[in-house]
Coordinates of C-alpha atoms and ligand atoms in Angstrom, one line a residue:
X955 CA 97.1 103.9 110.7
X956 CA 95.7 101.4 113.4
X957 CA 97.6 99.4 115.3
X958 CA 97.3 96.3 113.9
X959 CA 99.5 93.7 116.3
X960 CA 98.8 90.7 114.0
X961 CA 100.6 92.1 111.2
X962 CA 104.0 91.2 109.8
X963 CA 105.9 93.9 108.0
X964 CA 105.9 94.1 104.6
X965 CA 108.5 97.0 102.0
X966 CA 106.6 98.6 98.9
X967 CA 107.6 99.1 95.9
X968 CA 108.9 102.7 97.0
X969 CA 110.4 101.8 99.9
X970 CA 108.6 102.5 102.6
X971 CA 107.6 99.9 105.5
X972 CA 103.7 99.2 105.2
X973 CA 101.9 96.7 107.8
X974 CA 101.4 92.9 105.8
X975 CA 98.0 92.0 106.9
X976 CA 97.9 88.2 107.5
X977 CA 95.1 85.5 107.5
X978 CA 93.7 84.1 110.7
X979 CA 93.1 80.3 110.6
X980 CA 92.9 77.7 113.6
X981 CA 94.1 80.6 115.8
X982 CA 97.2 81.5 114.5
X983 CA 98.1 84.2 111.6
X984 CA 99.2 83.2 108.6
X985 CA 101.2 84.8 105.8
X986 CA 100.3 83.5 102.3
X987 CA 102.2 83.3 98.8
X988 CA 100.8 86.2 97.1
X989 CA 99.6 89.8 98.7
X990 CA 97.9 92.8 97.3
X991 CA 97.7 96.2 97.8
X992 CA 95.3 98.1 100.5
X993 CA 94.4 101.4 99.2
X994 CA 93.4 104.6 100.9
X995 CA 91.0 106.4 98.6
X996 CA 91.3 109.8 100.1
X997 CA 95.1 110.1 98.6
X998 CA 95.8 106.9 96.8
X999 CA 98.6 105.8 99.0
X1000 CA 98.8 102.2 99.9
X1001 CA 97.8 101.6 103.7
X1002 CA 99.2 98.3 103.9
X1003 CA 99.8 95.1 102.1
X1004 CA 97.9 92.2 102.8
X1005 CA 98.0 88.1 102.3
X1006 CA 95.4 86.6 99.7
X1007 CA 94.2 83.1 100.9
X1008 CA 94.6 80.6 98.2
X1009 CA 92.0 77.2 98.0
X1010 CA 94.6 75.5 100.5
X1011 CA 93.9 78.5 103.2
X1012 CA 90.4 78.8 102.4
X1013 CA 90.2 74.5 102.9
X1014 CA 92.3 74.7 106.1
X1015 CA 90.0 77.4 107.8
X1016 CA 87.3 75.3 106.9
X1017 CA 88.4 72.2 108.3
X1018 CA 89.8 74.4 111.3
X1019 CA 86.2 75.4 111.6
X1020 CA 84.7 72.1 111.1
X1021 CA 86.8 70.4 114.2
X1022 CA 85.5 73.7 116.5
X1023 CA 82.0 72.8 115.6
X1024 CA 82.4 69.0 116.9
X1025 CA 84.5 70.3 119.7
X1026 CA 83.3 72.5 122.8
X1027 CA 82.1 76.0 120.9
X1028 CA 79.5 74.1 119.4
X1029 CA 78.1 72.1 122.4
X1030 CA 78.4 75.0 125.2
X1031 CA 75.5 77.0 127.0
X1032 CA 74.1 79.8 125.6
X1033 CA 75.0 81.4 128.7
X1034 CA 78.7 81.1 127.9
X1035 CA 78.3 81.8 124.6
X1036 CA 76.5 85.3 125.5
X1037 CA 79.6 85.8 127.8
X1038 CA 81.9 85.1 124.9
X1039 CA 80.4 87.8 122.9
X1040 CA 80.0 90.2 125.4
X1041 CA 84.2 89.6 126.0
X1042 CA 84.3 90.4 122.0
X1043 CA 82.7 93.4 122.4
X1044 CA 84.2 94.5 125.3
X1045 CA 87.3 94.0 123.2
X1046 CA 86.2 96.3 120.3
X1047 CA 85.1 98.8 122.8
X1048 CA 88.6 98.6 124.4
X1049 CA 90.0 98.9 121.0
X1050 CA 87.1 101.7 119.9
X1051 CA 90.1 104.5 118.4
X1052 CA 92.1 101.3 116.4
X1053 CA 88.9 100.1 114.5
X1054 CA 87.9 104.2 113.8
X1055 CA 91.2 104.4 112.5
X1056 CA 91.2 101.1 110.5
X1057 CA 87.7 102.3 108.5
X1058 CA 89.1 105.2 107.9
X1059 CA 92.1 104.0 106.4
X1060 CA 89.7 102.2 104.4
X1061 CA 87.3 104.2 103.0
X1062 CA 88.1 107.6 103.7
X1063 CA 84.6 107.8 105.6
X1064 CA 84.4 110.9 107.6
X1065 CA 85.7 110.0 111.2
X1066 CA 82.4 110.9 112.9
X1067 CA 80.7 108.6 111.0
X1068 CA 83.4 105.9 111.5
X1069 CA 82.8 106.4 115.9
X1070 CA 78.8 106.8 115.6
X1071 CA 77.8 104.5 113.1
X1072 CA 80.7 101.9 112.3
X1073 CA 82.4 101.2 115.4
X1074 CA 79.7 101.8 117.6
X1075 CA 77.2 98.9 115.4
X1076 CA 80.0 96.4 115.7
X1077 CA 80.0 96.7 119.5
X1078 CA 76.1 97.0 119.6
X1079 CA 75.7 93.6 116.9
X1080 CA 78.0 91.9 120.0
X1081 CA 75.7 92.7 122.4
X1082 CA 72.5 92.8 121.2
X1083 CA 72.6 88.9 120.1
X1084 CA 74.2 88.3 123.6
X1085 CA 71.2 89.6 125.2
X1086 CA 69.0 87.9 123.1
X1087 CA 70.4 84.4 123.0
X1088 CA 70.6 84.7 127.2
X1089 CA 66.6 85.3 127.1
X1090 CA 65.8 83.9 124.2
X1091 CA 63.0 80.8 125.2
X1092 CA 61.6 78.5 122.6
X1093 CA 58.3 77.1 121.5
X1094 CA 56.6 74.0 123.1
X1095 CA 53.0 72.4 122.1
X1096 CA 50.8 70.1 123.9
X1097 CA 49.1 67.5 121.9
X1098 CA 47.6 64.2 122.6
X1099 CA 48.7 60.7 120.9
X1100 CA 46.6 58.0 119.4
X1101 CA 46.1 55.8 122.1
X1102 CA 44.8 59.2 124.1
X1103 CA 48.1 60.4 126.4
X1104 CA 49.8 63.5 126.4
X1105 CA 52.0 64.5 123.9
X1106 CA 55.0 67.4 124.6
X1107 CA 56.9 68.7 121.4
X1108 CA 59.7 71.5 121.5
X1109 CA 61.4 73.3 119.0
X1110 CA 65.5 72.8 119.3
X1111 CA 67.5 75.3 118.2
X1112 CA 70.9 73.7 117.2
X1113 CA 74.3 75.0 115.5
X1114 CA 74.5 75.0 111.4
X1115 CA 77.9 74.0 111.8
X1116 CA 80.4 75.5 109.7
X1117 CA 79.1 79.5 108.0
X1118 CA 81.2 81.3 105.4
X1119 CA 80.2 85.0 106.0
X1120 CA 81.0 87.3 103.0
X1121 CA 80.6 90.9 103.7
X1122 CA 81.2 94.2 101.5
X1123 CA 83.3 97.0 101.6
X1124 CA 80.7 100.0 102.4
X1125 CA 79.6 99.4 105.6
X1126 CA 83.0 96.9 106.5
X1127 CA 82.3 96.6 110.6
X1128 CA 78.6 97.2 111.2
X1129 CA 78.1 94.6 107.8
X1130 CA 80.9 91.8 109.0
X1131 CA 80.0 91.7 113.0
X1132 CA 76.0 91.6 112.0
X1133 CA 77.2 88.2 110.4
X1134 CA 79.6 86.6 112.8
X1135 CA 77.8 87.9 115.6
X1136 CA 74.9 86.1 115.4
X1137 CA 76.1 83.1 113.4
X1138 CA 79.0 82.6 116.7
X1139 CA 75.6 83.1 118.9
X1140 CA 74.2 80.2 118.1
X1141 CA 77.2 78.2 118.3
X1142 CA 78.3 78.5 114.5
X1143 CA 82.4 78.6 113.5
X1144 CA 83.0 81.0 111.4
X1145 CA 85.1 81.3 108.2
X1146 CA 84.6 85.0 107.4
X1147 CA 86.1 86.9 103.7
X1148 CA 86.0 90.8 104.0
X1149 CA 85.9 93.2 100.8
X1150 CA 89.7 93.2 99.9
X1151 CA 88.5 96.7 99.8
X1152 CA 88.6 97.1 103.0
X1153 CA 90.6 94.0 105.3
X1154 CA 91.7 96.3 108.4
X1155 CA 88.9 96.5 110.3
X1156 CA 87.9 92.5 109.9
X1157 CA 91.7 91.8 110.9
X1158 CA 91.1 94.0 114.0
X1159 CA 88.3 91.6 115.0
X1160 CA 90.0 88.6 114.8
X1161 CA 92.6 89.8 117.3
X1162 CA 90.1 90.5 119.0
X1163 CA 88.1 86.9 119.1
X1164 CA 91.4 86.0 119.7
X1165 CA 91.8 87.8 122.6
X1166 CA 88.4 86.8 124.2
X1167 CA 89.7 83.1 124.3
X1168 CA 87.3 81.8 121.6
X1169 CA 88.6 78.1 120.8
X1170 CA 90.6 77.9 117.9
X1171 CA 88.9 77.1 114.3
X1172 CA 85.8 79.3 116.1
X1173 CA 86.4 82.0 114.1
X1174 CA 88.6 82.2 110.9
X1175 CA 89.4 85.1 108.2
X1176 CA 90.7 84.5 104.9
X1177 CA 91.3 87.9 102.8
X1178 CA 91.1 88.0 99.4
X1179 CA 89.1 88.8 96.4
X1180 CA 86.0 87.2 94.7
X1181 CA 86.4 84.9 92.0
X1182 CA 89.1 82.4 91.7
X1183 CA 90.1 83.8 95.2
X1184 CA 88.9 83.4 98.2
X1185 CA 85.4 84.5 97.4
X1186 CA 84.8 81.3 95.4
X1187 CA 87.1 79.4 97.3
X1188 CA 84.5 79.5 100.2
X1189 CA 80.8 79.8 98.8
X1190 CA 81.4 76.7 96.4
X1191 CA 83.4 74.5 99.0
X1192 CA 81.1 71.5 99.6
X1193 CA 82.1 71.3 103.5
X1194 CA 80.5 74.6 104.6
X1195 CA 76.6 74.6 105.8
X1196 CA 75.7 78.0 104.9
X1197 CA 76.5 81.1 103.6
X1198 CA 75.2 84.5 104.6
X1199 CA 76.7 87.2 101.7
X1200 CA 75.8 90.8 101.4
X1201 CA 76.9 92.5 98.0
X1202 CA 75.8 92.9 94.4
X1203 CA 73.0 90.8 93.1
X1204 CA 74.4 89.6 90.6
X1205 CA 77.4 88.0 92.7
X1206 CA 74.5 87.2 94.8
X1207 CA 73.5 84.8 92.3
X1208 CA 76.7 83.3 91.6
X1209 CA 76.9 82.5 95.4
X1210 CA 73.3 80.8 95.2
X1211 CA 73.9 78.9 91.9
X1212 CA 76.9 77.0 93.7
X1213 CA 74.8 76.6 97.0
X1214 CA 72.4 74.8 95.1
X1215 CA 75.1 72.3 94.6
X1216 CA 74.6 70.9 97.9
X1217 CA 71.7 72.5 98.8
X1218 CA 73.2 75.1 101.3
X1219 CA 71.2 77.5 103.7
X1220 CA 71.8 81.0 102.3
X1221 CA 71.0 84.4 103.4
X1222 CA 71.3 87.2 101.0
X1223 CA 71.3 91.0 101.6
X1224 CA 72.0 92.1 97.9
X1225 CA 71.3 95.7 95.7
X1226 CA 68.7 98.3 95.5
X1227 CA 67.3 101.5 94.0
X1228 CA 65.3 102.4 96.8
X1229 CA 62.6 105.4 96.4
X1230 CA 62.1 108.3 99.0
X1231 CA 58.3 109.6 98.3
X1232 CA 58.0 113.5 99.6
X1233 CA 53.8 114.3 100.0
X1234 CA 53.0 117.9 99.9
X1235 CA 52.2 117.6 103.8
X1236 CA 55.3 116.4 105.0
X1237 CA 57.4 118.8 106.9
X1238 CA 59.3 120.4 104.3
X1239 CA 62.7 121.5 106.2
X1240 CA 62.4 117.5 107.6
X1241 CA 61.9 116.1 104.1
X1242 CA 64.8 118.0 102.9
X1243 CA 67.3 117.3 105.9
X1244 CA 65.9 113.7 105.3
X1245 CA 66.6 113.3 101.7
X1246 CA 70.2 114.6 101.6
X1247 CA 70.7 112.4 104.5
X1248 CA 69.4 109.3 102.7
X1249 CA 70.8 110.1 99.6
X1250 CA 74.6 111.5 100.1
X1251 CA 75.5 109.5 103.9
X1252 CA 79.0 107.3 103.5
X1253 CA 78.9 108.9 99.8
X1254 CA 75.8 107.1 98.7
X1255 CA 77.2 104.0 99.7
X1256 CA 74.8 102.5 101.7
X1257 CA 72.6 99.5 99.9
X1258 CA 69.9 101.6 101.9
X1259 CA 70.2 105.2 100.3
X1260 CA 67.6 107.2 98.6
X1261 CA 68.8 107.3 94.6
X1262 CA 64.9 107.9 93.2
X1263 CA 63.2 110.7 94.7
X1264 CA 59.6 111.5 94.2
X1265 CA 57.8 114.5 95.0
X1266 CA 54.8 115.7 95.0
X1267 CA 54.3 118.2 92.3
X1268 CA 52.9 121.2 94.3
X1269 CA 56.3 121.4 96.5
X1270 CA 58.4 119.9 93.6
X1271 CA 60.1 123.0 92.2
X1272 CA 60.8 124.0 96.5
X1273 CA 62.0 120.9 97.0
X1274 CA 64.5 120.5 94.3
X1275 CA 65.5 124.0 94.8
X1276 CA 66.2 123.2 99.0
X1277 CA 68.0 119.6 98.2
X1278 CA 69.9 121.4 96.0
X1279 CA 71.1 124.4 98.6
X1280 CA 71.3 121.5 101.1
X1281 CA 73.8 119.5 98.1
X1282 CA 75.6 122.4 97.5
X1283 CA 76.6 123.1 101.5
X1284 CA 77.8 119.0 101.8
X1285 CA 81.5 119.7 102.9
X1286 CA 83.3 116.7 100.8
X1287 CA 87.0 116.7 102.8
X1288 CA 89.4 114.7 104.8
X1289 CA 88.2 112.3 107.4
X1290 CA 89.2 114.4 110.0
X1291 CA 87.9 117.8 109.0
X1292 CA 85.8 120.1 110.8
X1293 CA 82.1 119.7 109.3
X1294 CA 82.6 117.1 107.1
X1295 CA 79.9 115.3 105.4
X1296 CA 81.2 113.2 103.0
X1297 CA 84.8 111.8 102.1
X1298 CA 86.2 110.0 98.8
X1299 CA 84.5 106.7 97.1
X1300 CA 85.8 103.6 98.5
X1301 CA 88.3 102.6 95.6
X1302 CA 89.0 104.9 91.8
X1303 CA 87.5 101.7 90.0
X1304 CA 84.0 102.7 91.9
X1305 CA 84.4 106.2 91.5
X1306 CA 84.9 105.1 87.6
X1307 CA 81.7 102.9 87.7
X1308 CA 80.3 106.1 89.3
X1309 CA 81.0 108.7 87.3
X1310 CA 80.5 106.7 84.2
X1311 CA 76.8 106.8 85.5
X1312 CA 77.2 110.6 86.0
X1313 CA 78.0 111.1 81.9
X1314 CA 74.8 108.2 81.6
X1315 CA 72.9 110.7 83.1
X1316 CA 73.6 113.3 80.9
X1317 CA 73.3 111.2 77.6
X1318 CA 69.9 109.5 78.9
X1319 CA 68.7 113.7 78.8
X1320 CA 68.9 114.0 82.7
X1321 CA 69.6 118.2 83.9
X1322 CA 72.4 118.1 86.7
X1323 CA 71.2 120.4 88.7
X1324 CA 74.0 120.1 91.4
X1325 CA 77.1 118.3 91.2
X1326 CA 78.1 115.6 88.2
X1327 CA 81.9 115.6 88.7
X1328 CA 84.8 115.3 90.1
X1329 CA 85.7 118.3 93.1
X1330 CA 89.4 120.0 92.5
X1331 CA 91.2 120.4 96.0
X1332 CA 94.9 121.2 94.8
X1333 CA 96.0 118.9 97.0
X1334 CA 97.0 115.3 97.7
X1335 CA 92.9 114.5 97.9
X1336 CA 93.0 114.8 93.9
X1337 CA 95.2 111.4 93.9
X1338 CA 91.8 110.4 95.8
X1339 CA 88.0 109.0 94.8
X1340 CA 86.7 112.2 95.3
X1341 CA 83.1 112.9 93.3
X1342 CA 80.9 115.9 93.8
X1343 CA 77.2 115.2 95.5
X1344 CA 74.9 114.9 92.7
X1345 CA 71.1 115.9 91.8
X1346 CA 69.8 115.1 88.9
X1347 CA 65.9 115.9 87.6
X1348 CA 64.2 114.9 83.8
X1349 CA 64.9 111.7 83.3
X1350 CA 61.5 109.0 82.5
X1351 CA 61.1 106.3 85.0
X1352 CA 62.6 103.7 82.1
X1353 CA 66.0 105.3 82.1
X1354 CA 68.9 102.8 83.1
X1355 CA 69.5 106.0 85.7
X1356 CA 66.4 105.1 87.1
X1357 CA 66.2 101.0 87.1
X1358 CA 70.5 100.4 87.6
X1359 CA 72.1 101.1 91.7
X1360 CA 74.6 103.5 90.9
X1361 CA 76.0 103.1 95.0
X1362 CA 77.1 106.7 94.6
X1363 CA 75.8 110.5 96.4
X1364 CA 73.3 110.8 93.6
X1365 CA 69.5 110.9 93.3
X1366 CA 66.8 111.5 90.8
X1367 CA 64.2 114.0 91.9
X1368 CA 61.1 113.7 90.0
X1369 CA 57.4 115.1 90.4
X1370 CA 54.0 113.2 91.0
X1371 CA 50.6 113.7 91.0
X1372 CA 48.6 111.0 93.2
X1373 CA 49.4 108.7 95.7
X1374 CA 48.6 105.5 93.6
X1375 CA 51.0 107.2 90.9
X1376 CA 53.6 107.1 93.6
X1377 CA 53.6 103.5 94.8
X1378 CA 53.2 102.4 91.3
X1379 CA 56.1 104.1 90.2
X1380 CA 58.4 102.9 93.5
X1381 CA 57.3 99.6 93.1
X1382 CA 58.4 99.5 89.0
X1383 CA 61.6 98.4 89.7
X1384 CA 63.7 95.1 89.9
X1385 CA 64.9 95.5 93.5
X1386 CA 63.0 95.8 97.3
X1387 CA 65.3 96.8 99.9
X1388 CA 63.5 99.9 101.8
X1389 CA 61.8 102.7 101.1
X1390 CA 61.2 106.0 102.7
X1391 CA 57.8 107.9 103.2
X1392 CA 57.8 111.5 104.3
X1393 CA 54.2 112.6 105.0
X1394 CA 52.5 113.9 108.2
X1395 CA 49.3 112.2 107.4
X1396 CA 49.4 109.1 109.7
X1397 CA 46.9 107.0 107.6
X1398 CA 48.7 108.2 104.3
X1399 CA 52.0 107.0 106.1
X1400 CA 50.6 103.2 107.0
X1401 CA 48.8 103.1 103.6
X1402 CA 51.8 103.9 101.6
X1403 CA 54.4 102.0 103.6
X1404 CA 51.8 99.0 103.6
X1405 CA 52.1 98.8 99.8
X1406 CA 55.8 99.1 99.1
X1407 CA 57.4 95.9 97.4
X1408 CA 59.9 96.6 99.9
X1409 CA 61.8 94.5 102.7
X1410 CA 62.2 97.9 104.3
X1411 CA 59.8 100.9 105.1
X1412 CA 60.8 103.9 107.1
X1413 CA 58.2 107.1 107.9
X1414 CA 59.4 110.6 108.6
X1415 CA 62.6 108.9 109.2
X1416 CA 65.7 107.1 107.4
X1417 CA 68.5 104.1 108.8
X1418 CA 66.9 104.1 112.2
X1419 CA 67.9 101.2 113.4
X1420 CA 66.3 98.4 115.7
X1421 CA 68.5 95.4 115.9
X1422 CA 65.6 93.0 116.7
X1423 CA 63.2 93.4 113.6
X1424 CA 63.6 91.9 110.1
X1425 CA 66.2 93.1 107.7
X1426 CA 66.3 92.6 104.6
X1427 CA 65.1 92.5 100.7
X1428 CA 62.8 91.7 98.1
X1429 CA 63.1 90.6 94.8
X1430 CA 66.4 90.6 93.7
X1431 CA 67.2 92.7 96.7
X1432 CA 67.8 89.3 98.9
X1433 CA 67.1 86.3 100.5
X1434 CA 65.7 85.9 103.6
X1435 CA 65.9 88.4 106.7
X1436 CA 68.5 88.7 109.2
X1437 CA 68.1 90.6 112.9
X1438 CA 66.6 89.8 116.1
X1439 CA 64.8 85.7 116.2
X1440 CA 64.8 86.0 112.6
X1441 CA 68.9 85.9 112.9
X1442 CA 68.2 82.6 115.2
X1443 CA 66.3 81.0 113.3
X1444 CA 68.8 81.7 110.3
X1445 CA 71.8 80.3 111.9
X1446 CA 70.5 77.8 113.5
X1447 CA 68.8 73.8 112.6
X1448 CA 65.7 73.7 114.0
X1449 CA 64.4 70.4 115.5
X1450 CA 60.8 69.5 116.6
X1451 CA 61.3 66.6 119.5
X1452 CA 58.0 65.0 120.2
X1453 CA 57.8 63.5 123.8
X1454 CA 55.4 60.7 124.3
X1455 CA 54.6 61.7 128.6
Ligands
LIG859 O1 71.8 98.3 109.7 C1 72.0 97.1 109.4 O2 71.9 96.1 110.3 C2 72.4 96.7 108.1 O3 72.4 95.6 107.8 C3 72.7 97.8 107.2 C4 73.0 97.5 105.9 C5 73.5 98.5 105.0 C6 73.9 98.1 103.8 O4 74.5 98.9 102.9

């Protein structure tokens, strides 16, 4: 278990001495009236116990917030600001083995993943939004008044004020930190609510901030759950300026409903069913390696994984037949295990909303051709959210399979004929997160990828990452596009002052 310094000490139900995770408001932790269990899905055992923030929390943090925003985090350089985060990720760097731990505690991920993705995003969302607000310029135009003499206008960039940040439980670092980071970048206090799935790694970060000598109120975290909790405590308070939420889309649109209210900035990065299209010319053994990648990675639980497959029909049968060897070798173990590729769901109510999709499957006519249960391991892991890898083939592009995010390691394979078939069908769908495209014809590649309904495109490749382009969705996918300026402009009022010279 990480060390976790903040935390009180709280006795289970069976005895034993767990860590009480506390809420961090105004710069001190605080214990609250009611707690609830942290889980670890590989075994079921509770990892620690941790404090629910009730409306008077959640208020306090706010107002905690509020008074940073009028004090001095709001009104100092960019330059120190850059230095501040650059301290915070120094911090998690410092820390790198205690936040591996605390996502793994979590979520059961695999611990490679945990030290090449998780941990080592949250340092890199630090430092990359550093960088940029230290070199980032802004616009100016010349113009000419009335009466003939020269005009100057320039674009201001000033804080938001006050952002609640709500962030999921799949992705709990890399998803949190690409809020906060950029939101305390342009001198933003924070009132962040992690996934009560997963409230280690986010209580890591606030020691953290708090040990980079942020000023109190900067940054606050208030655990707890969605509605009538925290959640809702937060996105419907009227004294927040924004909200930046990544989750379900239908939560997505609770969030907005009560933004409207007051007529809050928001910034949405909700669900998908995003399509992988395999063309005959793509290279086969890459296609493969880069379909079981985009489909089974963190278990499927990535709002970015591949769950509709379509391939071309002359390499259709080949292809199944390789995903399926490729399924069948996954190595679903412990975190720590030699070769593993895939650990436990994040909580048994998932694995339930997962598996409930497997038997959909099956009634809906689908053939399982790998998969579409539960593994047996004899062992403590069977108290776990274990579920096999999953292919399915069969169903017709109208099956709730096909049109609902599952957020499981499953995918739909099915065959196509032309090209126009293949966008058609990718874009038939209520969702526009990303798509992939695996072809080695490059003007197939930038005609295809050019027509996707998609925030999202990647070629030959899947979840490469470049922290200064626009991410994001369409449809009911999200709201607007975080990353790079596009973060700036997000968290940020922007002002046109027009200088008479
Ligand atoms: O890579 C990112 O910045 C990002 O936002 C990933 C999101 C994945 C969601 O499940």
């Amino acid at each position: 278990m990480a060390a976790i310094s903040s935390s009180a000490t709280h006795t289970a139900a069976a005895g034993q001495a767990v860590p009480l995770l506390r809420c961090f408001v105004d710069g001190a932790w605080v214990e609250t009236g009611r707690s609830f269990d942290n889980i670890n899905p590989v075994n079921g055992r509770i990892v620690s116990r941790v404090c629910e923030a009730d409306r008077q929390t959640v208020d306090a943090a706010i107002q905690a917030a509020r008074r940073a925003s009028r004090g001095e985090w709001g009104r100092q350089s960019a330059a120190l600001r850059a230095a501040a985060l650059r301290r915070i990720a120094d911090g998690i760097e410092q820390r790198f083995d205690d936040f591996v731990a605390a996502e793994v505690a979590d979520t059961g991920r695999p611990v490679h993943q945990a030290r090449s993705l998780d941990v080592a995003r949250g340092i890199a969302n630090f430092r990359s939004f550093a960088d940029l607000i230290a070199t980032a310029g802004s616009e100016m135009f010349e113009g000419t008044a009335a009466d003939g003499s020269k005009v100057l206008n320039y674009v201001a960039r000033k804080p938001l004020g006050v952002v609640g940040v709500i962030s999921p439980w799949n992705l709990p670092l890399l998803l949190l930190t690409w809020k906060v980071a950029p939101a305390l970048a342009m001198g933003n206090c924070v009132v962040a609510k992690p996934s009560e799935e997963t409230p280690s790694s986010a209580t890591l970060l606030a020691e953290v901030i708090e040990a980079a000598g942020l000023p109190a109120g900067a940054f606050n975290l208030v655990h707890g759950f969605g509605p009538d909790s925290a959640g809702q405590f937060l996105s419907t308070s009227p004294h927040i300026d924004a909200i930046t939420f990544t989750g379900e889309s239908r939560t997505g649109s609770t969030i907005m409903k009560a933004a409207a209210e007051g007529v809050k900035e928001v910034s949405f990065e909700l669900g998908g069913k995003n399509a992988a299209v395999v063309f005959a010319d793509a290279d086969f053994d890459a296609a493969v390696a880069g379909v079981l990648r985009s489909s089974f990675t963190n278990s499927g639980q990535v709002c970015l994984c591949s769950e509709r497959v379509y391939v071309e029909r002359p390499i259709f049968e080949r292809f199944v037949a390789a995903l399926a060897a490729g399924c069948e070798q996954l190595r679903v173990d412990y975190p720590d295990a030699p070769g593993v590729d895939m650990g436990p769901l994040v909580s048994h109510t998932h694995r339930d909303k997962v598996l409930s999709y497997y038997a959909l499957a099956r009634e809906e006519g689908a053939t399982v051709v790998c998969g579409g249960g539960v593994p047996s391991f004899g062992d403590e892991r069977d108290q776990g959210a274990y579920v096999q890898p999953t292919i399915i083939t069969g169903l017709s592009d109208n099956a709730r399979c096909m049109r609902e995010e599952i957020f499981g390691p499953v995918c739909h394979v099915s065959p196509f004929d032309t090209e126009d078939e293949a966008v058609a069908r990718v874009n038939d769908s209520a969702y526009g997160l990303a798509g992939c495209v695996w072809t080695t014809n490059l003007s197939r590649a930038h005609r295809v990828a050019a027509q996707f309904e998609t925030g999202i495109v990647w070629v030959n490749t899947w979840f490469t990452r470049d922290l200064r382009t626009p991410f994001g969705g369409a449809k009911l996918s999200g709201l607007g596009r975080e990353g790079g300026r596009y973060s700036l402009d997000f968290y940020s009022e922007i002002s046109n002052i027009c200088i008479k010279v």
